[in-house]
Amino acid sequence: MLKVNDLNVYYGGIHAIKGISLEVEEGQIVTLIGANGAGKTTILRTISGLNKAKSGTIAFKNTEIQSMAAQNIMAMGISQVPEGRRIFSAMTVLENLQLGAYLRKDKAGIKKDMERVFDKFPRLLERIKQQAGTLSGGEQQMLAMGRALMARPKLLLLDEPSMGLAPLLVQAIFSTIKELNQEGTTILLVEQNAHMALSIAHQAYVLETGRIVLSGDAKELACSPEISEAYLGGSVGH
């Protein structure tokens, strides 16, 4: 579904992404893990058209998208839930969700997807008229995910969905990610919590300073001593 080939991205004079290639098959959850500053967010932002690549290609369903505008990429079926949620805090929960569907014209489909979001996140229905800025961190994360789902994405890019959340909420968010995937949404997940990410992903790529240093089956990587040492605090499988 997504094929990134020899991608190079710069921030000014800094070579942030160094010749990265990765693939996401339809129906998979693929995760990018690595320390802060490894380039994970930059990759997602470049896929969704917010950053421009210096060289390399990004193909979505066999169409190259690296020089397309962000809204055209979104119209093709790629939605991103950004790091730090980025909800519109002065707007209500409902208005935030409606914004997620702003490229769509199918009223019946929008209504159905709105019901699906409330089914996934009942808390949002309870807070439907509330200003988004008054929600808790966990509720804001639900709203950010719900808003992205309103675009009915074929590929969902999730950037640090567990950041700053209480452990119980992290569990809930990850269950939802797994559920969305089982219902047919392909997911590319960037996550600081490597243990959780590897537990739900099919494939994983490990980044260090803008390069992929390891990749493979997520369950196998979760058991590898190198990964365990570097990202899981040395406790494989616990």
mmCIF file of C-alpha atoms in Angstrom:
data_model
loop_
_atom_site.group_PDB
_atom_site.id
_atom_site.type_symbol
_atom_site.label_atom_id
_atom_site.label_comp_id
_atom_site.label_asym_id
_atom_site.label_seq_id
_atom_site.Cartn_x
_atom_site.Cartn_y
_atom_site.Cartn_z
ATOM 1 C CA MET A 1 0.000 0.000 0.000
ATOM 2 C CA LEU A 2 2.849 2.376 0.881
ATOM 3 C CA LYS A 3 6.383 2.168 -0.445
ATOM 4 C CA VAL A 4 9.049 4.638 0.650
ATOM 5 C CA ASN A 5 12.269 4.386 -1.325
ATOM 6 C CA ASP A 6 15.635 6.001 -0.509
ATOM 7 C CA LEU A 7 14.039 8.988 1.225
ATOM 8 C CA ASN A 8 16.224 11.947 2.187
ATOM 9 C CA VAL A 9 14.840 14.877 4.172
ATOM 10 C CA TYR A 10 16.685 17.952 5.417
ATOM 11 C CA TYR A 11 15.847 20.605 7.997
ATOM 12 C CA GLY A 12 17.955 23.505 6.785
ATOM 13 C CA GLY A 13 21.480 22.064 6.784
ATOM 14 C CA ILE A 14 20.574 19.076 8.970
ATOM 15 C CA HIS A 15 20.237 15.736 7.172
ATOM 16 C CA ALA A 16 17.292 14.394 9.220
ATOM 17 C CA ILE A 17 16.301 11.316 7.166
ATOM 18 C CA LYS A 18 19.140 9.439 5.480
ATOM 19 C CA GLY A 19 18.118 7.190 2.600
ATOM 20 C CA ILE A 20 15.273 5.394 4.320
ATOM 21 C CA SER A 21 13.237 2.693 2.548
ATOM 22 C CA LEU A 22 10.206 1.014 4.093
ATOM 23 C CA GLU A 23 6.979 -0.715 3.080
ATOM 24 C CA VAL A 24 3.497 -0.992 4.537
ATOM 25 C CA GLU A 25 1.311 -3.826 3.244
ATOM 26 C CA GLU A 26 -2.446 -3.374 3.103
ATOM 27 C CA GLY A 27 -4.090 -4.584 6.313
ATOM 28 C CA GLN A 28 -0.958 -4.351 8.461
ATOM 29 C CA ILE A 29 0.074 -2.368 11.491
ATOM 30 C CA VAL A 30 3.658 -1.273 10.896
ATOM 31 C CA THR A 31 5.516 0.529 13.664
ATOM 32 C CA LEU A 32 8.531 2.839 13.671
ATOM 33 C CA ILE A 33 10.382 2.824 16.963
ATOM 34 C CA GLY A 34 13.484 4.620 18.122
ATOM 35 C CA ALA A 35 14.717 7.243 20.545
ATOM 36 C CA ASN A 36 13.584 10.861 20.495
ATOM 37 C CA GLY A 37 15.064 12.694 17.523
ATOM 38 C CA ALA A 38 15.553 9.510 15.487
ATOM 39 C CA GLY A 39 13.397 10.933 12.681
ATOM 40 C CA LYS A 40 10.130 9.066 13.247
ATOM 41 C CA THR A 41 7.838 12.115 13.171
ATOM 42 C CA THR A 42 9.712 13.563 10.183
ATOM 43 C CA ILE A 43 8.952 10.406 8.188
ATOM 44 C CA LEU A 44 5.220 10.656 8.949
ATOM 45 C CA ARG A 45 5.152 14.373 8.144
ATOM 46 C CA THR A 46 6.914 13.735 4.838
ATOM 47 C CA ILE A 47 4.484 10.949 3.891
ATOM 48 C CA SER A 48 1.511 13.227 4.606
ATOM 49 C CA GLY A 49 3.043 16.106 2.611
ATOM 50 C CA LEU A 50 3.803 18.448 5.530
ATOM 51 C CA ASN A 51 7.574 18.137 4.985
ATOM 52 C CA LYS A 52 9.164 17.980 1.558
ATOM 53 C CA ALA A 53 11.669 15.287 0.628
ATOM 54 C CA LYS A 54 14.993 16.348 -0.866
ATOM 55 C CA SER A 55 15.153 13.080 -2.817
ATOM 56 C CA GLY A 56 13.609 9.614 -2.921
ATOM 57 C CA THR A 57 10.077 8.477 -3.660
ATOM 58 C CA ILE A 58 6.902 7.802 -1.677
ATOM 59 C CA ALA A 59 4.318 5.681 -3.497
ATOM 60 C CA PHE A 60 0.796 5.170 -2.147
ATOM 61 C CA LYS A 61 -1.133 2.464 -4.009
ATOM 62 C CA ASN A 62 1.425 2.750 -6.837
ATOM 63 C CA THR A 63 1.015 6.538 -7.217
ATOM 64 C CA GLU A 64 3.985 8.726 -6.322
ATOM 65 C CA ILE A 65 2.894 11.345 -3.798
ATOM 66 C CA GLN A 66 6.147 12.990 -2.648
ATOM 67 C CA SER A 67 5.499 16.215 -4.572
ATOM 68 C CA MET A 68 1.750 16.421 -3.906
ATOM 69 C CA ALA A 69 0.106 18.987 -1.617
ATOM 70 C CA ALA A 70 -0.942 17.712 1.816
ATOM 71 C CA GLN A 71 -4.695 18.094 1.138
ATOM 72 C CA ASN A 72 -4.403 16.028 -2.069
ATOM 73 C CA ILE A 73 -2.572 13.298 -0.176
ATOM 74 C CA MET A 74 -5.344 13.329 2.417
ATOM 75 C CA ALA A 75 -7.977 13.117 -0.348
ATOM 76 C CA MET A 76 -6.235 9.952 -1.595
ATOM 77 C CA GLY A 77 -6.856 8.297 1.772
ATOM 78 C CA ILE A 78 -3.966 9.091 4.129
ATOM 79 C CA SER A 79 -4.880 10.686 7.485
ATOM 80 C CA GLN A 80 -2.477 11.649 10.244
ATOM 81 C CA VAL A 81 -3.063 11.918 13.981
ATOM 82 C CA PRO A 82 -0.256 14.320 14.876
ATOM 83 C CA GLU A 83 1.988 14.217 17.908
ATOM 84 C CA GLY A 84 0.499 16.375 20.661
ATOM 85 C CA ARG A 85 -3.020 15.793 19.228
ATOM 86 C CA ARG A 86 -3.418 19.299 17.671
ATOM 87 C CA ILE A 87 -7.141 19.481 18.173
ATOM 88 C CA PHE A 88 -8.948 22.805 17.729
ATOM 89 C CA SER A 89 -9.403 23.714 21.375
ATOM 90 C CA ALA A 90 -11.870 26.591 20.906
ATOM 91 C CA MET A 91 -14.203 24.359 18.873
ATOM 92 C CA THR A 92 -16.586 21.763 20.265
ATOM 93 C CA VAL A 93 -16.000 18.026 20.052
ATOM 94 C CA LEU A 94 -18.625 17.816 17.294
ATOM 95 C CA GLU A 95 -17.032 20.637 15.253
ATOM 96 C CA ASN A 96 -13.612 18.967 15.480
ATOM 97 C CA LEU A 97 -15.095 15.722 14.162
ATOM 98 C CA GLN A 98 -16.958 17.501 11.365
ATOM 99 C CA LEU A 99 -13.688 19.135 10.293
ATOM 100 C CA GLY A 100 -12.208 15.678 9.834
ATOM 101 C CA ALA A 101 -14.776 15.060 7.108
ATOM 102 C CA TYR A 102 -14.404 18.425 5.345
ATOM 103 C CA LEU A 103 -13.267 16.851 2.058
ATOM 104 C CA ARG A 104 -16.285 14.552 1.931
ATOM 105 C CA LYS A 105 -19.703 15.129 0.361
ATOM 106 C CA ASP A 106 -21.447 11.830 1.248
ATOM 107 C CA LYS A 107 -23.794 12.920 4.049
ATOM 108 C CA ALA A 108 -25.059 9.405 4.839
ATOM 109 C CA GLY A 109 -21.495 8.051 5.002
ATOM 110 C CA ILE A 110 -20.387 10.920 7.249
ATOM 111 C CA LYS A 111 -23.286 10.255 9.628
ATOM 112 C CA LYS A 112 -22.389 6.556 9.727
ATOM 113 C CA ASP A 113 -18.727 7.307 10.446
ATOM 114 C CA MET A 114 -19.730 9.765 13.187
ATOM 115 C CA GLU A 115 -21.732 6.951 14.819
ATOM 116 C CA ARG A 116 -18.732 4.641 14.469
ATOM 117 C CA VAL A 117 -16.489 7.187 16.220
ATOM 118 C CA PHE A 118 -18.976 7.503 19.111
ATOM 119 C CA ASP A 119 -19.220 3.742 19.251
ATOM 120 C CA LYS A 120 -15.417 3.520 19.595
ATOM 121 C CA PHE A 121 -15.142 6.490 21.957
ATOM 122 C CA PRO A 122 -18.416 6.811 23.951
ATOM 123 C CA ARG A 123 -16.772 9.529 26.067
ATOM 124 C CA LEU A 124 -16.793 11.848 23.042
ATOM 125 C CA LEU A 125 -20.552 11.476 22.684
ATOM 126 C CA GLU A 126 -20.969 12.493 26.339
ATOM 127 C CA ARG A 127 -18.826 15.585 25.639
ATOM 128 C CA ILE A 128 -20.198 16.374 22.169
ATOM 129 C CA LYS A 129 -21.020 20.048 22.896
ATOM 130 C CA GLN A 130 -17.996 20.659 25.091
ATOM 131 C CA GLN A 131 -15.054 22.807 23.990
ATOM 132 C CA ALA A 132 -12.253 20.467 22.962
ATOM 133 C CA GLY A 133 -9.708 22.427 25.015
ATOM 134 C CA THR A 134 -11.510 21.452 28.227
ATOM 135 C CA LEU A 135 -11.106 17.697 27.620
ATOM 136 C CA SER A 136 -8.556 15.571 29.476
ATOM 137 C CA GLY A 137 -5.404 14.408 27.644
ATOM 138 C CA GLY A 138 -6.895 10.980 27.028
ATOM 139 C CA GLU A 139 -10.139 12.436 25.687
ATOM 140 C CA GLN A 140 -8.183 14.781 23.411
ATOM 141 C CA GLN A 141 -6.290 11.777 22.028
ATOM 142 C CA MET A 142 -9.609 10.022 21.367
ATOM 143 C CA LEU A 143 -10.845 13.161 19.616
ATOM 144 C CA ALA A 144 -7.718 13.413 17.463
ATOM 145 C CA MET A 145 -8.134 9.779 16.424
ATOM 146 C CA GLY A 146 -11.865 10.239 15.842
ATOM 147 C CA ARG A 147 -11.236 13.311 13.699
ATOM 148 C CA ALA A 148 -8.757 11.374 11.533
ATOM 149 C CA LEU A 149 -11.258 8.515 11.155
ATOM 150 C CA MET A 150 -13.888 10.953 9.854
ATOM 151 C CA ALA A 151 -11.802 11.265 6.681
ATOM 152 C CA ARG A 152 -12.326 7.497 6.248
ATOM 153 C CA PRO A 153 -8.616 6.841 5.719
ATOM 154 C CA LYS A 154 -7.192 3.826 3.929
ATOM 155 C CA LEU A 155 -3.900 4.469 5.738
ATOM 156 C CA LEU A 156 -3.841 5.983 9.221
ATOM 157 C CA LEU A 157 -0.600 7.596 10.429
ATOM 158 C CA LEU A 158 -0.444 7.689 14.228
ATOM 159 C CA ASP A 159 2.251 9.810 15.865
ATOM 160 C CA GLU A 160 2.922 8.994 19.539
ATOM 161 C CA PRO A 161 -0.700 8.178 20.497
ATOM 162 C CA SER A 162 0.273 7.152 24.054
ATOM 163 C CA MET A 163 2.334 10.251 24.870
ATOM 164 C CA GLY A 164 1.514 11.716 28.263
ATOM 165 C CA LEU A 165 -1.345 9.323 28.981
ATOM 166 C CA ALA A 166 -1.981 7.276 32.122
ATOM 167 C CA PRO A 167 -1.196 3.536 31.724
ATOM 168 C CA LEU A 168 -4.881 2.516 31.723
ATOM 169 C CA LEU A 169 -5.643 4.945 28.929
ATOM 170 C CA VAL A 170 -2.629 3.718 26.971
ATOM 171 C CA GLN A 171 -4.113 0.210 27.114
ATOM 172 C CA ALA A 172 -7.466 1.524 25.875
ATOM 173 C CA ILE A 173 -5.946 3.512 22.998
ATOM 174 C CA PHE A 174 -3.885 0.505 21.873
ATOM 175 C CA SER A 175 -6.938 -1.772 22.001
ATOM 176 C CA THR A 176 -8.725 0.714 19.759
ATOM 177 C CA ILE A 177 -5.791 0.831 17.313
ATOM 178 C CA LYS A 178 -5.875 -2.959 17.106
ATOM 179 C CA GLU A 179 -9.646 -2.920 16.589
ATOM 180 C CA LEU A 180 -9.433 -0.325 13.787
ATOM 181 C CA ASN A 181 -6.866 -2.476 12.068
ATOM 182 C CA GLN A 182 -9.035 -5.590 12.384
ATOM 183 C CA GLU A 183 -11.872 -3.603 10.787
ATOM 184 C CA GLY A 184 -9.698 -2.923 7.765
ATOM 185 C CA THR A 185 -7.642 0.252 8.376
ATOM 186 C CA THR A 186 -3.932 -0.047 7.572
ATOM 187 C CA ILE A 187 -1.825 1.714 10.202
ATOM 188 C CA LEU A 188 1.664 3.219 10.364
ATOM 189 C CA LEU A 189 2.414 3.821 14.030
ATOM 190 C CA VAL A 190 5.181 5.943 15.531
ATOM 191 C CA GLU A 191 5.485 5.196 19.220
ATOM 192 C CA GLN A 192 7.879 5.892 22.086
ATOM 193 C CA ASN A 193 6.430 2.944 24.001
ATOM 194 C CA ALA A 194 8.242 0.256 22.016
ATOM 195 C CA HIS A 195 6.874 -2.575 24.133
ATOM 196 C CA MET A 196 3.234 -1.674 23.394
ATOM 197 C CA ALA A 197 3.938 -0.896 19.743
ATOM 198 C CA LEU A 198 5.668 -4.230 19.103
ATOM 199 C CA SER A 199 2.887 -6.108 20.907
ATOM 200 C CA ILE A 200 0.252 -5.018 18.335
ATOM 201 C CA ALA A 201 2.305 -4.481 15.152
ATOM 202 C CA HIS A 202 2.952 -6.961 12.334
ATOM 203 C CA GLN A 203 6.185 -5.375 11.105
ATOM 204 C CA ALA A 204 8.618 -2.974 12.763
ATOM 205 C CA TYR A 205 11.435 -0.656 11.766
ATOM 206 C CA VAL A 206 13.971 0.607 14.279
ATOM 207 C CA LEU A 207 15.396 4.069 13.636
ATOM 208 C CA GLU A 208 18.560 5.655 14.891
ATOM 209 C CA THR A 209 19.549 9.191 13.867
ATOM 210 C CA GLY A 210 17.646 9.130 10.591
ATOM 211 C CA ARG A 211 18.591 5.609 9.509
ATOM 212 C CA ILE A 212 16.872 2.236 9.766
ATOM 213 C CA VAL A 213 19.124 -0.024 11.809
ATOM 214 C CA LEU A 214 16.835 -3.033 12.189
ATOM 215 C CA SER A 215 13.578 -4.204 10.634
ATOM 216 C CA GLY A 216 11.462 -7.322 10.564
ATOM 217 C CA ASP A 217 8.587 -9.172 12.178
ATOM 218 C CA ALA A 218 7.423 -7.185 15.230
ATOM 219 C CA LYS A 219 7.073 -10.229 17.501
ATOM 220 C CA GLU A 220 10.594 -11.397 16.613
ATOM 221 C CA LEU A 221 12.062 -7.936 17.160
ATOM 222 C CA ALA A 222 10.304 -7.757 20.535
ATOM 223 C CA CYS A 223 12.299 -10.849 21.545
ATOM 224 C CA SER A 224 15.658 -9.687 20.192
ATOM 225 C CA PRO A 225 18.293 -8.892 22.838
ATOM 226 C CA GLU A 226 19.376 -5.682 21.042
ATOM 227 C CA ILE A 227 15.855 -4.256 21.049
ATOM 228 C CA SER A 228 15.221 -5.417 24.570
ATOM 229 C CA GLU A 229 18.398 -3.737 25.786
ATOM 230 C CA ALA A 230 17.874 -0.466 23.939
ATOM 231 C CA TYR A 231 14.114 0.056 24.092
ATOM 232 C CA LEU A 232 12.431 -2.363 26.458
ATOM 233 C CA GLY A 233 14.606 -1.828 29.489
ATOM 234 C CA GLY A 234 16.243 -5.230 29.130
ATOM 235 C CA SER A 235 13.073 -7.163 30.000
ATOM 236 C CA VAL A 236 12.082 -9.287 27.038
ATOM 237 C CA GLY A 237 8.480 -10.375 27.084
ATOM 238 C CA HIS A 238 7.678 -8.915 30.496
#
